[in-house]
């Protein structure tokens, strides 16, 4: 594995990103299939992960996450499938190599960063709803690992790397929800539906400049109870109509006398 990773670094430093990307992928597969996933590099700075697998993984994901990246699901199917296999909703049996407390901790780190990368790739395709879904999945995993969930002084290595990622994911998701709230308040959107398409111009700032879209897909859920202003991702829907979403059981109960009339 070390030779693959080192060769990849040489290509990356020389600007040969495509070659580096493929070597990173091969190095990850080599570790997963034949080596100890917890092997570490001694003497690395506190702001870096120590685990070799985490180091190579982060490099691979960085290639996917770059704005305007040439690496996509279509152009790099093998690497994309590898990342997709680490999404938090993948079957637990998919990666039996991660054993014990430290193994499961590393797996969570890879799931969080995989979800972040998948969310960014969805954003690049204009799929804001999937972006918000992936961000929420990442945050749900982070919530199960206290050291990952909050950026605090004294964090080192993998804890520090992932806590910073989680902080960024949380900020990105908050921005998505805030944009949805502003847009729906200006245009109007009812029913608590998630994938509302509003005929409103939406300005998006990217590396190539400012672009404006004529329609805007709401990426989050609005609570269906009249008067509730909560908006978020993953709200539970009415089991009868499967459409109206609620931020809490209390809101659903309070709205039921009004909402049940829509089922007739």
Coordinates of C-alpha atoms in Angstrom, one line a residue:
X1 CA 0.0 0.0 0.0
X2 CA 2.7 2.5 1.0
X3 CA 4.3 2.3 -2.5
X4 CA 0.9 3.0 -4.1
X5 CA 0.2 6.0 -1.8
X6 CA 3.7 7.4 -2.2
X7 CA 3.5 7.1 -6.0
X8 CA 0.2 8.8 -5.9
X9 CA 1.6 11.7 -3.9
X10 CA 4.4 12.1 -6.4
X11 CA 1.9 12.3 -9.3
X12 CA -0.3 14.8 -7.2
X13 CA 2.7 17.0 -6.5
X14 CA 3.6 17.0 -10.2
X15 CA 0.0 18.0 -11.2
X16 CA -1.0 14.6 -12.6
X17 CA -4.2 14.4 -10.6
X18 CA -5.9 11.7 -12.6
X19 CA -3.0 9.3 -12.0
X20 CA -2.8 10.2 -8.3
X21 CA -6.6 9.7 -7.9
X22 CA -6.4 6.2 -9.3
X23 CA -3.4 5.3 -7.1
X24 CA -5.3 6.5 -4.0
X25 CA -8.2 4.3 -5.0
X26 CA -6.0 1.3 -5.4
X27 CA -4.2 2.0 -2.1
X28 CA -7.6 2.1 -0.3
X29 CA -8.7 -1.2 -1.8
X30 CA -5.4 -2.8 -1.0
X31 CA -5.7 -1.8 2.7
X32 CA -9.3 -2.9 2.9
X33 CA -8.7 -6.3 1.3
X34 CA -5.2 -7.2 2.7
X35 CA -4.0 -5.0 5.5
X36 CA -4.7 -3.8 9.0
X37 CA -7.2 -0.9 8.6
X38 CA -5.9 0.6 11.8
X39 CA -2.2 0.9 10.9
X40 CA -0.8 4.3 11.7
X41 CA 2.0 6.6 10.5
X42 CA 4.1 7.8 13.5
X43 CA 5.0 11.4 14.1
X44 CA 2.3 13.1 12.0
X45 CA 1.2 16.6 13.0
X46 CA -1.8 17.0 15.3
X47 CA -4.0 18.4 12.5
X48 CA -3.7 15.2 10.5
X49 CA -5.1 11.7 10.9
X50 CA -2.6 9.1 12.0
X51 CA -4.4 6.1 10.4
X52 CA -2.9 5.4 6.9
X53 CA -6.4 4.5 5.6
X54 CA -7.9 7.8 6.8
X55 CA -5.0 9.8 5.2
X56 CA -5.5 8.1 1.8
X57 CA -9.3 8.3 2.1
X58 CA -9.3 12.0 2.7
X59 CA -7.0 12.5 -0.3
X60 CA -9.4 10.6 -2.5
X61 CA -12.4 12.4 -1.3
X62 CA -10.7 15.8 -1.8
X63 CA -10.5 15.0 -5.5
X64 CA -14.2 14.3 -5.6
X65 CA -15.0 17.4 -3.6
X66 CA -13.1 20.0 -5.6
X67 CA -15.4 22.5 -7.3
X68 CA -15.8 21.5 -11.0
X69 CA -14.0 18.3 -10.4
X70 CA -13.5 16.0 -13.4
X71 CA -14.1 13.0 -11.0
X72 CA -17.8 12.1 -11.0
X73 CA -20.0 9.1 -10.7
X74 CA -20.0 8.8 -14.5
X75 CA -16.3 9.5 -15.1
X76 CA -15.0 7.4 -12.2
X77 CA -17.5 4.6 -11.4
X78 CA -15.1 2.4 -9.5
X79 CA -14.0 5.1 -7.1
X80 CA -17.6 6.5 -6.8
X81 CA -18.9 3.0 -5.9
X82 CA -16.1 2.7 -3.3
X83 CA -17.2 6.0 -1.7
X84 CA -20.9 5.1 -2.0
X85 CA -20.3 1.8 -0.2
X86 CA -19.3 3.9 2.9
X87 CA -22.5 5.9 3.1
X88 CA -24.1 5.5 6.6
X89 CA -27.1 3.7 5.3
X90 CA -25.0 0.9 3.7
X91 CA -25.4 -2.5 5.3
X92 CA -23.1 -3.0 8.3
X93 CA -21.9 -6.3 6.8
X94 CA -20.4 -4.3 3.9
X95 CA -17.2 -3.6 5.8
X96 CA -16.4 -6.4 8.3
X97 CA -12.7 -5.2 8.5
X98 CA -13.6 -2.6 11.1
X99 CA -13.6 -4.4 14.4
X100 CA -13.5 -3.3 18.0
X101 CA -14.0 0.2 19.4
X102 CA -11.2 1.8 17.3
X103 CA -12.3 0.0 14.1
X104 CA -15.9 1.2 14.5
X105 CA -14.6 4.7 15.2
X106 CA -12.6 4.8 12.0
X107 CA -15.6 3.4 10.1
X108 CA -17.7 6.2 11.4
X109 CA -15.1 8.7 10.3
X110 CA -15.2 7.3 6.8
X111 CA -19.0 7.3 6.8
X112 CA -19.1 10.9 7.8
X113 CA -16.6 12.1 5.2
X114 CA -18.2 9.8 2.5
X115 CA -21.6 11.4 3.1
X116 CA -20.1 14.9 3.0
X117 CA -18.4 14.1 -0.4
X118 CA -21.6 12.6 -1.7
X119 CA -23.5 15.6 -0.6
X120 CA -21.1 18.0 -2.4
X121 CA -21.3 15.9 -5.6
X122 CA -25.1 16.1 -5.4
X123 CA -24.8 19.9 -5.0
X124 CA -22.7 20.0 -8.1
X125 CA -25.5 18.3 -10.0
X126 CA -28.0 20.8 -8.6
X127 CA -29.7 18.2 -6.4
X128 CA -30.1 20.2 -3.2
X129 CA -32.5 17.7 -1.6
X130 CA -30.0 14.9 -1.8
X131 CA -27.3 17.2 -0.5
X132 CA -29.3 17.9 2.6
X133 CA -30.1 14.2 3.0
X134 CA -26.4 13.3 2.9
X135 CA -25.5 16.1 5.3
X136 CA -28.1 14.9 7.8
X137 CA -26.8 11.3 7.5
X138 CA -23.3 12.5 8.3
X139 CA -24.5 14.5 11.3
X140 CA -26.5 11.6 12.6
X141 CA -23.3 9.4 12.7
X142 CA -21.3 12.2 14.3
X143 CA -23.9 12.5 17.1
X144 CA -22.9 8.9 18.1
X145 CA -19.2 9.8 18.6
X146 CA -18.8 12.7 21.0
X147 CA -15.2 13.6 19.9
X148 CA -16.4 14.0 16.3
X149 CA -19.5 15.9 17.1
X150 CA -18.1 19.2 18.4
X151 CA -14.9 21.1 17.6
X152 CA -13.3 21.7 21.0
X153 CA -9.7 22.7 22.1
X154 CA -7.3 19.9 22.5
X155 CA -8.6 17.6 19.8
X156 CA -5.9 15.8 17.8
X157 CA -5.5 13.7 14.7
X158 CA -8.6 11.9 13.5
X159 CA -10.8 13.5 16.1
X160 CA -9.7 17.0 15.0
X161 CA -10.0 16.2 11.3
X162 CA -13.6 14.8 11.6
X163 CA -14.8 17.4 14.1
X164 CA -13.8 20.1 11.6
X165 CA -15.6 18.3 8.8
X166 CA -18.7 18.0 11.0
X167 CA -18.6 21.7 11.8
X168 CA -18.5 22.5 8.1
X169 CA -21.3 20.1 7.3
X170 CA -23.4 21.6 10.0
X171 CA -22.8 25.1 8.7
X172 CA -23.6 24.0 5.1
X173 CA -26.8 22.4 6.1
X174 CA -27.9 25.4 8.2
X175 CA -27.3 27.5 5.1
X176 CA -29.5 25.3 3.0
X177 CA -32.3 25.4 5.5
X178 CA -32.0 29.2 5.9
X179 CA -32.1 29.6 2.1
X180 CA -35.2 27.4 1.9
X181 CA -36.9 29.4 4.7
X182 CA -36.2 32.7 2.9
X183 CA -37.3 31.5 -0.5
X184 CA -40.5 29.8 0.6
X185 CA -41.5 32.9 2.7
X186 CA -41.1 35.1 -0.4
X187 CA -42.9 32.8 -2.8
X188 CA -45.1 30.6 -0.6
X189 CA -45.1 26.9 -0.4
X190 CA -47.6 24.8 1.5
X191 CA -48.2 21.2 2.7
X192 CA -44.8 20.6 4.3
X193 CA -43.5 18.9 1.2
X194 CA -39.8 18.5 0.8
X195 CA -39.1 18.5 -3.0
X196 CA -41.2 21.6 -3.8
X197 CA -40.2 23.2 -7.1
X198 CA -40.8 26.9 -6.9
X199 CA -40.8 29.2 -10.0
X200 CA -38.4 31.6 -8.3
X201 CA -34.9 32.7 -9.5
X202 CA -32.2 31.2 -7.4
X203 CA -28.7 32.6 -7.4
X204 CA -25.8 30.3 -6.9
X205 CA -22.2 31.4 -6.6
X206 CA -19.6 29.0 -7.9
X207 CA -16.0 29.0 -9.0
X208 CA -17.0 30.1 -12.5
X209 CA -19.0 33.1 -11.3
X210 CA -22.6 33.8 -10.5
X211 CA -25.4 31.7 -12.1
X212 CA -29.1 32.1 -11.8
X213 CA -31.6 29.2 -12.0
X214 CA -35.3 29.8 -12.9
X215 CA -36.6 27.2 -10.6
X216 CA -35.5 26.3 -7.0
X217 CA -35.9 22.9 -5.4
X218 CA -36.6 23.2 -1.7
X219 CA -34.1 20.9 0.0
X220 CA -35.7 20.6 3.4
X221 CA -39.0 19.9 5.2
X222 CA -41.4 22.6 6.5
X223 CA -43.6 21.6 9.4
X224 CA -47.2 21.1 8.2
X225 CA -48.8 22.6 11.2
X226 CA -50.1 26.1 10.6
X227 CA -48.2 28.6 12.6
X228 CA -45.1 26.4 13.1
X229 CA -42.0 27.9 11.5
X230 CA -39.6 24.9 12.0
X231 CA -37.7 23.7 9.0
X232 CA -35.3 20.8 8.8
X233 CA -34.3 17.5 7.2
X234 CA -35.9 14.1 7.8
X235 CA -39.2 15.3 9.3
X236 CA -41.7 12.4 9.8
X237 CA -44.7 12.4 7.5
X238 CA -48.3 11.6 8.1
X239 CA -48.7 7.8 7.8
X240 CA -52.0 8.2 6.0
X241 CA -51.2 10.6 3.2
X242 CA -47.4 10.2 3.1
X243 CA -47.2 13.9 2.2
X244 CA -47.4 16.3 5.0
X245 CA -44.4 16.5 7.3
X246 CA -44.2 17.5 10.9
X247 CA -41.2 18.6 13.1
X248 CA -42.6 16.7 16.1
X249 CA -45.2 14.4 17.4
X250 CA -46.8 17.3 19.3
X251 CA -47.2 19.3 16.1
X252 CA -48.8 16.4 14.3
X253 CA -51.2 15.8 17.1
X254 CA -52.2 19.4 17.3
X255 CA -52.7 19.6 13.5
X256 CA -54.6 16.4 13.2
X257 CA -58.2 17.8 13.7
X258 CA -57.5 20.1 10.7
X259 CA -55.3 17.7 8.6
X260 CA -57.6 14.7 8.8
X261 CA -60.2 16.6 6.8
X262 CA -57.8 16.5 3.8
X263 CA -57.9 12.7 3.7
X264 CA -61.6 12.5 2.7

